[in-house]
């Protein structure tokens, strides 16, 4: 691996985050010795869970020595009071200082919030002492917004977060084509959005599982993308890791792309993702 590529590969895996649902906390505990202390653990907002389960997961993440980042799904939140109580309890009980906001899937909101911007606008996050607010990025385009609208909304949200004294963090959907992600990063910076980005990466998993998640999440998985990811279209069995994707991303990154790190979706299991990160870091970081 070329020296500059090794440097970028080492940089983007120096700090990383993992997506871990509350039902996978036991697996996170098992993998904890392999995961860098202080890593951010994003906790998805699952529709069949209540706030107590989400808070228990955040407390467990904190106890394990990691930084919990609960997701908040705007359209699934039933009331302003319930939202405020959750954020206050997350801060008090689990030392939460960062949250990730999304609109959520329901077409009709369960309460007063139609999108993630409405959650930011309440002022509840900064009043509870939140320092970082994560928002979604979509390298392959947004399912319902035009490209122009997508940039405008992202820019407005980031500006609002900053004006409220917090730091915006952009976390992208996972992808299989690193070139698409690099092009999107260039466009992001060209729009004057210079906040840190965590690029979504699928952890090692069976190709069948990767294909299923791609279909559910609306991620492109055509033959050319599979090929760039290192999967032969004639061999859709076995497992695949993100080696080629991360290598290609690292090779394409320059200072102009700004601060970029990785956010892992451990579709094939948390231990498997933690092992992969450990091995990749050993391969690319001469200091390890």
PDB file of C-alpha atoms in Angstrom:
ATOM      1  CA  UNK A   1       0.000   0.000   0.000  1.00  0.00           C
ATOM      2  CA  UNK A   2       1.378   3.420  -1.040  1.00  0.00           C
ATOM      3  CA  UNK A   3       2.555   5.640   1.843  1.00  0.00           C
ATOM      4  CA  UNK A   4      -0.076   8.407   1.289  1.00  0.00           C
ATOM      5  CA  UNK A   5      -2.857   5.847   1.008  1.00  0.00           C
ATOM      6  CA  UNK A   6      -1.631   4.158   4.201  1.00  0.00           C
ATOM      7  CA  UNK A   7      -1.681   7.557   5.923  1.00  0.00           C
ATOM      8  CA  UNK A   8      -5.288   8.274   4.882  1.00  0.00           C
ATOM      9  CA  UNK A   9      -6.357   4.695   5.667  1.00  0.00           C
ATOM     10  CA  UNK A  10      -4.814   5.045   9.110  1.00  0.00           C
ATOM     11  CA  UNK A  11      -6.453   8.465   9.637  1.00  0.00           C
ATOM     12  CA  UNK A  12     -10.001   7.392   8.748  1.00  0.00           C
ATOM     13  CA  UNK A  13      -9.813   4.352  11.038  1.00  0.00           C
ATOM     14  CA  UNK A  14      -8.101   6.245  13.869  1.00  0.00           C
ATOM     15  CA  UNK A  15     -11.521   7.268  15.186  1.00  0.00           C
ATOM     16  CA  UNK A  16     -14.590   5.342  14.083  1.00  0.00           C
ATOM     17  CA  UNK A  17     -18.143   4.766  15.198  1.00  0.00           C
ATOM     18  CA  UNK A  18     -20.399   1.710  15.265  1.00  0.00           C
ATOM     19  CA  UNK A  19     -24.154   1.317  14.938  1.00  0.00           C
ATOM     20  CA  UNK A  20     -25.396  -1.006  17.707  1.00  0.00           C
ATOM     21  CA  UNK A  21     -29.062  -1.603  18.512  1.00  0.00           C
ATOM     22  CA  UNK A  22     -30.167  -2.080  22.110  1.00  0.00           C
ATOM     23  CA  UNK A  23     -30.794  -5.784  21.491  1.00  0.00           C
ATOM     24  CA  UNK A  24     -27.108  -6.190  20.542  1.00  0.00           C
ATOM     25  CA  UNK A  25     -25.612  -4.782  23.761  1.00  0.00           C
ATOM     26  CA  UNK A  26     -24.495  -8.275  24.875  1.00  0.00           C
ATOM     27  CA  UNK A  27     -22.582  -8.655  21.604  1.00  0.00           C
ATOM     28  CA  UNK A  28     -21.055  -5.202  22.113  1.00  0.00           C
ATOM     29  CA  UNK A  29     -19.899  -6.284  25.588  1.00  0.00           C
ATOM     30  CA  UNK A  30     -18.213  -9.354  24.074  1.00  0.00           C
ATOM     31  CA  UNK A  31     -16.482  -7.239  21.412  1.00  0.00           C
ATOM     32  CA  UNK A  32     -15.614  -4.343  23.773  1.00  0.00           C
ATOM     33  CA  UNK A  33     -11.927  -5.292  24.343  1.00  0.00           C
ATOM     34  CA  UNK A  34     -11.350  -4.999  20.571  1.00  0.00           C
ATOM     35  CA  UNK A  35     -13.027  -1.581  20.228  1.00  0.00           C
ATOM     36  CA  UNK A  36     -11.146   1.665  20.864  1.00  0.00           C
ATOM     37  CA  UNK A  37     -12.076   3.217  24.221  1.00  0.00           C
ATOM     38  CA  UNK A  38     -14.199   6.324  23.734  1.00  0.00           C
ATOM     39  CA  UNK A  39     -15.552   5.202  20.343  1.00  0.00           C
ATOM     40  CA  UNK A  40     -18.989   6.552  19.491  1.00  0.00           C
ATOM     41  CA  UNK A  41     -21.741   3.919  19.554  1.00  0.00           C
ATOM     42  CA  UNK A  42     -24.864   4.999  17.684  1.00  0.00           C
ATOM     43  CA  UNK A  43     -28.076   3.462  19.057  1.00  0.00           C
ATOM     44  CA  UNK A  44     -30.864   3.264  16.437  1.00  0.00           C
ATOM     45  CA  UNK A  45     -34.415   4.317  17.336  1.00  0.00           C
ATOM     46  CA  UNK A  46     -36.271   1.050  16.822  1.00  0.00           C
ATOM     47  CA  UNK A  47     -40.067   1.352  16.536  1.00  0.00           C
ATOM     48  CA  UNK A  48     -40.887  -1.594  18.827  1.00  0.00           C
ATOM     49  CA  UNK A  49     -38.808  -0.274  21.750  1.00  0.00           C
ATOM     50  CA  UNK A  50     -39.745   2.204  24.449  1.00  0.00           C
ATOM     51  CA  UNK A  51     -37.609   5.000  25.885  1.00  0.00           C
ATOM     52  CA  UNK A  52     -36.618   2.919  28.919  1.00  0.00           C
ATOM     53  CA  UNK A  53     -35.030   0.291  26.637  1.00  0.00           C
ATOM     54  CA  UNK A  54     -33.221   2.995  24.650  1.00  0.00           C
ATOM     55  CA  UNK A  55     -31.915   4.633  27.839  1.00  0.00           C
ATOM     56  CA  UNK A  56     -30.810   1.273  29.270  1.00  0.00           C
ATOM     57  CA  UNK A  57     -28.783   0.731  26.080  1.00  0.00           C
ATOM     58  CA  UNK A  58     -27.202   4.193  26.396  1.00  0.00           C
ATOM     59  CA  UNK A  59     -26.254   3.505  30.027  1.00  0.00           C
ATOM     60  CA  UNK A  60     -24.707   0.157  29.048  1.00  0.00           C
ATOM     61  CA  UNK A  61     -22.676   1.803  26.265  1.00  0.00           C
ATOM     62  CA  UNK A  62     -21.376   4.399  28.745  1.00  0.00           C
ATOM     63  CA  UNK A  63     -20.481   1.676  31.299  1.00  0.00           C
ATOM     64  CA  UNK A  64     -18.432  -0.118  28.633  1.00  0.00           C
ATOM     65  CA  UNK A  65     -16.312   3.024  28.151  1.00  0.00           C
ATOM     66  CA  UNK A  66     -17.882   4.226  24.908  1.00  0.00           C
ATOM     67  CA  UNK A  67     -19.710   7.390  23.867  1.00  0.00           C
ATOM     68  CA  UNK A  68     -23.457   6.724  23.376  1.00  0.00           C
ATOM     69  CA  UNK A  69     -25.175   8.547  20.488  1.00  0.00           C
ATOM     70  CA  UNK A  70     -28.913   7.761  20.614  1.00  0.00           C
ATOM     71  CA  UNK A  71     -30.920   8.225  17.436  1.00  0.00           C
ATOM     72  CA  UNK A  72     -34.128  10.234  17.611  1.00  0.00           C
ATOM     73  CA  UNK A  73     -36.765   9.578  14.953  1.00  0.00           C
ATOM     74  CA  UNK A  74     -38.861  12.763  14.714  1.00  0.00           C
ATOM     75  CA  UNK A  75     -42.055  11.231  13.333  1.00  0.00           C
ATOM     76  CA  UNK A  76     -42.086   8.472  15.945  1.00  0.00           C
ATOM     77  CA  UNK A  77     -41.974  10.882  18.915  1.00  0.00           C
ATOM     78  CA  UNK A  78     -45.445  11.279  20.418  1.00  0.00           C
ATOM     79  CA  UNK A  79     -45.039  14.549  22.340  1.00  0.00           C
ATOM     80  CA  UNK A  80     -42.771  17.507  23.086  1.00  0.00           C
ATOM     81  CA  UNK A  81     -42.793  16.621  26.806  1.00  0.00           C
ATOM     82  CA  UNK A  82     -41.789  13.014  26.060  1.00  0.00           C
ATOM     83  CA  UNK A  83     -38.964  14.192  23.806  1.00  0.00           C
ATOM     84  CA  UNK A  84     -37.655  16.624  26.428  1.00  0.00           C
ATOM     85  CA  UNK A  85     -37.783  13.996  29.176  1.00  0.00           C
ATOM     86  CA  UNK A  86     -35.872  11.482  27.038  1.00  0.00           C
ATOM     87  CA  UNK A  87     -33.085  13.951  26.207  1.00  0.00           C
ATOM     88  CA  UNK A  88     -32.804  15.107  29.830  1.00  0.00           C
ATOM     89  CA  UNK A  89     -32.688  11.529  31.126  1.00  0.00           C
ATOM     90  CA  UNK A  90     -30.113  10.532  28.461  1.00  0.00           C
ATOM     91  CA  UNK A  91     -27.848  13.352  29.648  1.00  0.00           C
ATOM     92  CA  UNK A  92     -28.381  12.672  33.370  1.00  0.00           C
ATOM     93  CA  UNK A  93     -28.336   8.857  33.352  1.00  0.00           C
ATOM     94  CA  UNK A  94     -25.860   8.013  30.580  1.00  0.00           C
ATOM     95  CA  UNK A  95     -23.773  11.182  30.193  1.00  0.00           C
ATOM     96  CA  UNK A  96     -25.067  11.541  26.629  1.00  0.00           C
ATOM     97  CA  UNK A  97     -23.560  14.558  24.857  1.00  0.00           C
ATOM     98  CA  UNK A  98     -24.401  13.641  21.275  1.00  0.00           C
ATOM     99  CA  UNK A  99     -27.590  12.655  19.479  1.00  0.00           C
ATOM    100  CA  UNK A 100     -28.397  11.729  15.887  1.00  0.00           C
ATOM    101  CA  UNK A 101     -31.628  13.061  14.392  1.00  0.00           C
ATOM    102  CA  UNK A 102     -33.656  11.656  11.500  1.00  0.00           C
ATOM    103  CA  UNK A 103     -37.167  12.236  10.182  1.00  0.00           C
ATOM    104  CA  UNK A 104     -38.093   8.545  10.417  1.00  0.00           C
ATOM    105  CA  UNK A 105     -40.165   6.256   8.222  1.00  0.00           C
ATOM    106  CA  UNK A 106     -43.835   6.942   9.117  1.00  0.00           C
ATOM    107  CA  UNK A 107     -45.550   9.123   6.496  1.00  0.00           C
ATOM    108  CA  UNK A 108     -47.875  10.505   9.183  1.00  0.00           C
ATOM    109  CA  UNK A 109     -46.087  11.743  12.341  1.00  0.00           C
ATOM    110  CA  UNK A 110     -47.185  10.193  15.657  1.00  0.00           C
ATOM    111  CA  UNK A 111     -46.781  13.587  17.363  1.00  0.00           C
ATOM    112  CA  UNK A 112     -45.811  17.204  16.634  1.00  0.00           C
ATOM    113  CA  UNK A 113     -42.527  16.621  14.756  1.00  0.00           C
ATOM    114  CA  UNK A 114     -42.494  16.203  10.974  1.00  0.00           C
ATOM    115  CA  UNK A 115     -38.725  16.169  10.466  1.00  0.00           C
ATOM    116  CA  UNK A 116     -35.357  16.296  12.217  1.00  0.00           C
ATOM    117  CA  UNK A 117     -35.128  20.092  11.850  1.00  0.00           C
ATOM    118  CA  UNK A 118     -38.214  20.390  14.082  1.00  0.00           C
ATOM    119  CA  UNK A 119     -36.369  18.543  16.874  1.00  0.00           C
ATOM    120  CA  UNK A 120     -33.371  20.886  16.583  1.00  0.00           C
ATOM    121  CA  UNK A 121     -35.658  23.939  16.611  1.00  0.00           C
ATOM    122  CA  UNK A 122     -37.097  23.102  20.063  1.00  0.00           C
ATOM    123  CA  UNK A 123     -33.878  24.174  21.815  1.00  0.00           C
ATOM    124  CA  UNK A 124     -34.106  21.048  23.974  1.00  0.00           C
ATOM    125  CA  UNK A 125     -30.732  19.670  22.878  1.00  0.00           C
ATOM    126  CA  UNK A 126     -28.602  22.639  23.921  1.00  0.00           C
ATOM    127  CA  UNK A 127     -30.589  23.152  27.119  1.00  0.00           C
ATOM    128  CA  UNK A 128     -29.753  19.561  28.108  1.00  0.00           C
ATOM    129  CA  UNK A 129     -26.046  20.159  27.426  1.00  0.00           C
ATOM    130  CA  UNK A 130     -25.722  18.306  24.106  1.00  0.00           C
ATOM    131  CA  UNK A 131     -22.469  19.106  22.313  1.00  0.00           C
ATOM    132  CA  UNK A 132     -22.799  17.250  18.997  1.00  0.00           C
ATOM    133  CA  UNK A 133     -25.873  16.717  16.809  1.00  0.00           C
ATOM    134  CA  UNK A 134     -25.603  14.201  13.997  1.00  0.00           C
ATOM    135  CA  UNK A 135     -27.609  14.535  10.778  1.00  0.00           C
ATOM    136  CA  UNK A 136     -27.895  12.206   7.810  1.00  0.00           C
ATOM    137  CA  UNK A 137     -25.977  12.449   4.525  1.00  0.00           C
ATOM    138  CA  UNK A 138     -27.006  10.623   1.339  1.00  0.00           C
ATOM    139  CA  UNK A 139     -24.192  10.091  -1.203  1.00  0.00           C
ATOM    140  CA  UNK A 140     -26.560   8.281  -3.574  1.00  0.00           C
ATOM    141  CA  UNK A 141     -29.245  10.954  -3.279  1.00  0.00           C
ATOM    142  CA  UNK A 142     -32.221  11.336  -0.970  1.00  0.00           C
ATOM    143  CA  UNK A 143     -35.279   9.095  -1.487  1.00  0.00           C
ATOM    144  CA  UNK A 144     -37.753  12.012  -1.524  1.00  0.00           C
ATOM    145  CA  UNK A 145     -35.721  15.238  -1.960  1.00  0.00           C
ATOM    146  CA  UNK A 146     -34.183  16.701  -5.105  1.00  0.00           C
ATOM    147  CA  UNK A 147     -30.416  17.266  -5.059  1.00  0.00           C
ATOM    148  CA  UNK A 148     -30.806  21.045  -4.709  1.00  0.00           C
ATOM    149  CA  UNK A 149     -33.317  20.652  -1.872  1.00  0.00           C
ATOM    150  CA  UNK A 150     -31.094  18.086  -0.172  1.00  0.00           C
ATOM    151  CA  UNK A 151     -28.113  20.480  -0.020  1.00  0.00           C
ATOM    152  CA  UNK A 152     -30.292  23.390   1.115  1.00  0.00           C
ATOM    153  CA  UNK A 153     -31.868  21.371   3.962  1.00  0.00           C
ATOM    154  CA  UNK A 154     -28.514  19.963   5.109  1.00  0.00           C
ATOM    155  CA  UNK A 155     -26.900  23.412   5.048  1.00  0.00           C
ATOM    156  CA  UNK A 156     -29.795  24.922   7.018  1.00  0.00           C
ATOM    157  CA  UNK A 157     -29.743  22.160   9.656  1.00  0.00           C
ATOM    158  CA  UNK A 158     -25.976  22.432  10.145  1.00  0.00           C
ATOM    159  CA  UNK A 159     -26.220  26.230  10.429  1.00  0.00           C
ATOM    160  CA  UNK A 160     -29.008  25.948  13.012  1.00  0.00           C
ATOM    161  CA  UNK A 161     -27.029  23.429  15.100  1.00  0.00           C
ATOM    162  CA  UNK A 162     -23.996  25.758  15.060  1.00  0.00           C
ATOM    163  CA  UNK A 163     -26.071  28.824  15.947  1.00  0.00           C
ATOM    164  CA  UNK A 164     -27.292  26.905  19.008  1.00  0.00           C
ATOM    165  CA  UNK A 165     -23.709  26.390  20.198  1.00  0.00           C
ATOM    166  CA  UNK A 166     -23.366  22.734  19.168  1.00  0.00           C
ATOM    167  CA  UNK A 167     -21.231  20.929  16.578  1.00  0.00           C
ATOM    168  CA  UNK A 168     -22.870  19.348  13.515  1.00  0.00           C
ATOM    169  CA  UNK A 169     -21.759  15.843  12.508  1.00  0.00           C
ATOM    170  CA  UNK A 170     -22.793  14.351   9.157  1.00  0.00           C
ATOM    171  CA  UNK A 171     -23.211  10.564   9.078  1.00  0.00           C
ATOM    172  CA  UNK A 172     -23.844   9.002   5.670  1.00  0.00           C
ATOM    173  CA  UNK A 173     -25.867   6.020   4.582  1.00  0.00           C
ATOM    174  CA  UNK A 174     -23.607   3.079   3.695  1.00  0.00           C
ATOM    175  CA  UNK A 175     -22.595   2.539   0.085  1.00  0.00           C
ATOM    176  CA  UNK A 176     -20.693   0.001  -2.011  1.00  0.00           C
ATOM    177  CA  UNK A 177     -19.037   2.440  -4.441  1.00  0.00           C
ATOM    178  CA  UNK A 178     -16.314   4.624  -2.904  1.00  0.00           C
ATOM    179  CA  UNK A 179     -16.147   6.846  -5.998  1.00  0.00           C
ATOM    180  CA  UNK A 180     -19.766   7.936  -5.453  1.00  0.00           C
ATOM    181  CA  UNK A 181     -18.895   8.826  -1.841  1.00  0.00           C
ATOM    182  CA  UNK A 182     -15.791  10.794  -2.882  1.00  0.00           C
ATOM    183  CA  UNK A 183     -17.810  12.755  -5.470  1.00  0.00           C
ATOM    184  CA  UNK A 184     -20.461  13.511  -2.839  1.00  0.00           C
ATOM    185  CA  UNK A 185     -17.797  14.693  -0.361  1.00  0.00           C
ATOM    186  CA  UNK A 186     -16.430  17.070  -3.007  1.00  0.00           C
ATOM    187  CA  UNK A 187     -19.936  18.451  -3.618  1.00  0.00           C
ATOM    188  CA  UNK A 188     -20.516  18.786   0.134  1.00  0.00           C
ATOM    189  CA  UNK A 189     -17.376  20.881   0.571  1.00  0.00           C
ATOM    190  CA  UNK A 190     -18.150  22.880  -2.604  1.00  0.00           C
ATOM    191  CA  UNK A 191     -21.439  23.881  -0.945  1.00  0.00           C
ATOM    192  CA  UNK A 192     -19.427  25.313   1.958  1.00  0.00           C
ATOM    193  CA  UNK A 193     -20.447  22.562   4.392  1.00  0.00           C
ATOM    194  CA  UNK A 194     -17.161  21.861   6.183  1.00  0.00           C
ATOM    195  CA  UNK A 195     -18.295  19.859   9.200  1.00  0.00           C
ATOM    196  CA  UNK A 196     -16.881  16.403  10.102  1.00  0.00           C
ATOM    197  CA  UNK A 197     -18.266  13.467   8.119  1.00  0.00           C
ATOM    198  CA  UNK A 198     -18.546   9.839   9.122  1.00  0.00           C
ATOM    199  CA  UNK A 199     -18.855   7.689   6.012  1.00  0.00           C
ATOM    200  CA  UNK A 200     -21.156   4.690   6.405  1.00  0.00           C
ATOM    201  CA  UNK A 201     -19.405   1.358   5.808  1.00  0.00           C
ATOM    202  CA  UNK A 202     -20.928  -2.140   5.959  1.00  0.00           C
ATOM    203  CA  UNK A 203     -18.967  -4.422   8.269  1.00  0.00           C
ATOM    204  CA  UNK A 204     -18.032  -7.875   6.926  1.00  0.00           C
ATOM    205  CA  UNK A 205     -21.127  -9.987   6.288  1.00  0.00           C
ATOM    206  CA  UNK A 206     -22.500 -12.626   3.972  1.00  0.00           C
ATOM    207  CA  UNK A 207     -23.272 -11.226   0.540  1.00  0.00           C
ATOM    208  CA  UNK A 208     -26.897 -12.303   0.936  1.00  0.00           C
ATOM    209  CA  UNK A 209     -27.191 -10.219   4.125  1.00  0.00           C
ATOM    210  CA  UNK A 210     -25.507  -7.226   2.462  1.00  0.00           C
ATOM    211  CA  UNK A 211     -27.900  -7.476  -0.481  1.00  0.00           C
ATOM    212  CA  UNK A 212     -30.896  -7.638   1.869  1.00  0.00           C
ATOM    213  CA  UNK A 213     -29.832  -4.538   3.813  1.00  0.00           C
ATOM    214  CA  UNK A 214     -29.106  -2.703   0.551  1.00  0.00           C
ATOM    215  CA  UNK A 215     -32.664  -3.432  -0.637  1.00  0.00           C
ATOM    216  CA  UNK A 216     -34.238  -2.371   2.676  1.00  0.00           C
ATOM    217  CA  UNK A 217     -32.155   0.833   2.907  1.00  0.00           C
ATOM    218  CA  UNK A 218     -32.474   1.818  -0.755  1.00  0.00           C
ATOM    219  CA  UNK A 219     -28.724   1.516  -1.358  1.00  0.00           C
ATOM    220  CA  UNK A 220     -27.548   0.959  -4.930  1.00  0.00           C
ATOM    221  CA  UNK A 221     -26.241  -2.570  -5.514  1.00  0.00           C
ATOM    222  CA  UNK A 222     -25.973  -3.034  -9.270  1.00  0.00           C
ATOM    223  CA  UNK A 223     -23.381  -5.311 -10.904  1.00  0.00           C
ATOM    224  CA  UNK A 224     -20.811  -2.508 -11.321  1.00  0.00           C
ATOM    225  CA  UNK A 225     -21.140  -1.502  -7.643  1.00  0.00           C
ATOM    226  CA  UNK A 226     -20.756  -5.092  -6.469  1.00  0.00           C
ATOM    227  CA  UNK A 227     -17.684  -5.353  -8.686  1.00  0.00           C
ATOM    228  CA  UNK A 228     -16.142  -2.200  -7.164  1.00  0.00           C
ATOM    229  CA  UNK A 229     -16.874  -3.648  -3.730  1.00  0.00           C
ATOM    230  CA  UNK A 230     -14.913  -6.766  -4.715  1.00  0.00           C
ATOM    231  CA  UNK A 231     -17.828  -9.135  -5.284  1.00  0.00           C
ATOM    232  CA  UNK A 232     -18.127 -11.050  -8.552  1.00  0.00           C
ATOM    233  CA  UNK A 233     -21.709 -10.970  -9.797  1.00  0.00           C
ATOM    234  CA  UNK A 234     -21.446 -14.685 -10.593  1.00  0.00           C
ATOM    235  CA  UNK A 235     -20.469 -15.529  -6.997  1.00  0.00           C
ATOM    236  CA  UNK A 236     -23.145 -14.065  -4.775  1.00  0.00           C
ATOM    237  CA  UNK A 237     -22.381 -16.383  -1.881  1.00  0.00           C
ATOM    238  CA  UNK A 238     -19.813 -16.382   0.899  1.00  0.00           C
ATOM    239  CA  UNK A 239     -18.865 -13.213   2.768  1.00  0.00           C
ATOM    240  CA  UNK A 240     -17.424  -9.839   1.813  1.00  0.00           C
ATOM    241  CA  UNK A 241     -15.565  -7.239   3.832  1.00  0.00           C
ATOM    242  CA  UNK A 242     -15.147  -3.542   3.031  1.00  0.00           C
ATOM    243  CA  UNK A 243     -11.399  -3.788   2.248  1.00  0.00           C
ATOM    244  CA  UNK A 244     -11.599  -2.520  -1.328  1.00  0.00           C
ATOM    245  CA  UNK A 245     -14.135   0.161  -0.448  1.00  0.00           C
ATOM    246  CA  UNK A 246     -12.005   1.571   2.398  1.00  0.00           C
ATOM    247  CA  UNK A 247      -8.790   1.272   0.347  1.00  0.00           C
ATOM    248  CA  UNK A 248     -10.413   3.177  -2.537  1.00  0.00           C
ATOM    249  CA  UNK A 249     -11.842   5.818  -0.192  1.00  0.00           C
ATOM    250  CA  UNK A 250      -8.443   6.293   1.475  1.00  0.00           C
ATOM    251  CA  UNK A 251      -6.701   6.486  -1.914  1.00  0.00           C
ATOM    252  CA  UNK A 252      -9.081   9.207  -3.117  1.00  0.00           C
ATOM    253  CA  UNK A 253      -9.133  11.392  -0.007  1.00  0.00           C
ATOM    254  CA  UNK A 254      -7.232  14.674   0.033  1.00  0.00           C
ATOM    255  CA  UNK A 255      -7.099  17.594   2.474  1.00  0.00           C
ATOM    256  CA  UNK A 256      -9.862  19.200   0.368  1.00  0.00           C
ATOM    257  CA  UNK A 257     -12.306  16.477   1.510  1.00  0.00           C
ATOM    258  CA  UNK A 258     -12.051  17.772   5.085  1.00  0.00           C
ATOM    259  CA  UNK A 259     -12.402  15.690   8.232  1.00  0.00           C
ATOM    260  CA  UNK A 260     -13.598  12.182   7.294  1.00  0.00           C
ATOM    261  CA  UNK A 261     -13.816   9.015   9.395  1.00  0.00           C
ATOM    262  CA  UNK A 262     -15.819   5.783   9.230  1.00  0.00           C
ATOM    263  CA  UNK A 263     -19.164   4.693  10.669  1.00  0.00           C
ATOM    264  CA  UNK A 264     -19.641   0.923  10.638  1.00  0.00           C
ATOM    265  CA  UNK A 265     -22.937  -0.891  10.206  1.00  0.00           C
ATOM    266  CA  UNK A 266     -22.042  -4.333  11.652  1.00  0.00           C
ATOM    267  CA  UNK A 267     -24.474  -6.352   9.512  1.00  0.00           C
ATOM    268  CA  UNK A 268     -22.447  -9.540   9.960  1.00  0.00           C
ATOM    269  CA  UNK A 269     -22.018  -9.111  13.719  1.00  0.00           C
ATOM    270  CA  UNK A 270     -20.246  -6.673  16.021  1.00  0.00           C
ATOM    271  CA  UNK A 271     -17.334  -8.990  16.856  1.00  0.00           C
ATOM    272  CA  UNK A 272     -16.688  -9.575  13.136  1.00  0.00           C
ATOM    273  CA  UNK A 273     -16.657  -5.814  12.470  1.00  0.00           C
ATOM    274  CA  UNK A 274     -14.383  -5.136  15.454  1.00  0.00           C
ATOM    275  CA  UNK A 275     -11.950  -7.845  14.257  1.00  0.00           C
ATOM    276  CA  UNK A 276     -11.948  -6.413  10.729  1.00  0.00           C
ATOM    277  CA  UNK A 277     -11.201  -2.883  12.003  1.00  0.00           C
ATOM    278  CA  UNK A 278      -8.416  -4.221  14.243  1.00  0.00           C
ATOM    279  CA  UNK A 279      -6.806  -6.117  11.341  1.00  0.00           C
ATOM    280  CA  UNK A 280      -7.201  -3.235   8.900  1.00  0.00           C
ATOM    281  CA  UNK A 281      -5.667  -0.783  11.361  1.00  0.00           C
ATOM    282  CA  UNK A 282      -2.727  -3.156  11.915  1.00  0.00           C
ATOM    283  CA  UNK A 283      -2.216  -3.385   8.152  1.00  0.00           C
ATOM    284  CA  UNK A 284      -2.309   0.367   7.510  1.00  0.00           C
ATOM    285  CA  UNK A 285      -0.863   1.931  10.663  1.00  0.00           C
ATOM    286  CA  UNK A 286       2.893   1.471  10.916  1.00  0.00           C
ATOM    287  CA  UNK A 287       2.778   2.657  14.536  1.00  0.00           C
ATOM    288  CA  UNK A 288       0.603  -0.259  15.699  1.00  0.00           C
TER     289      UNK A 288
END
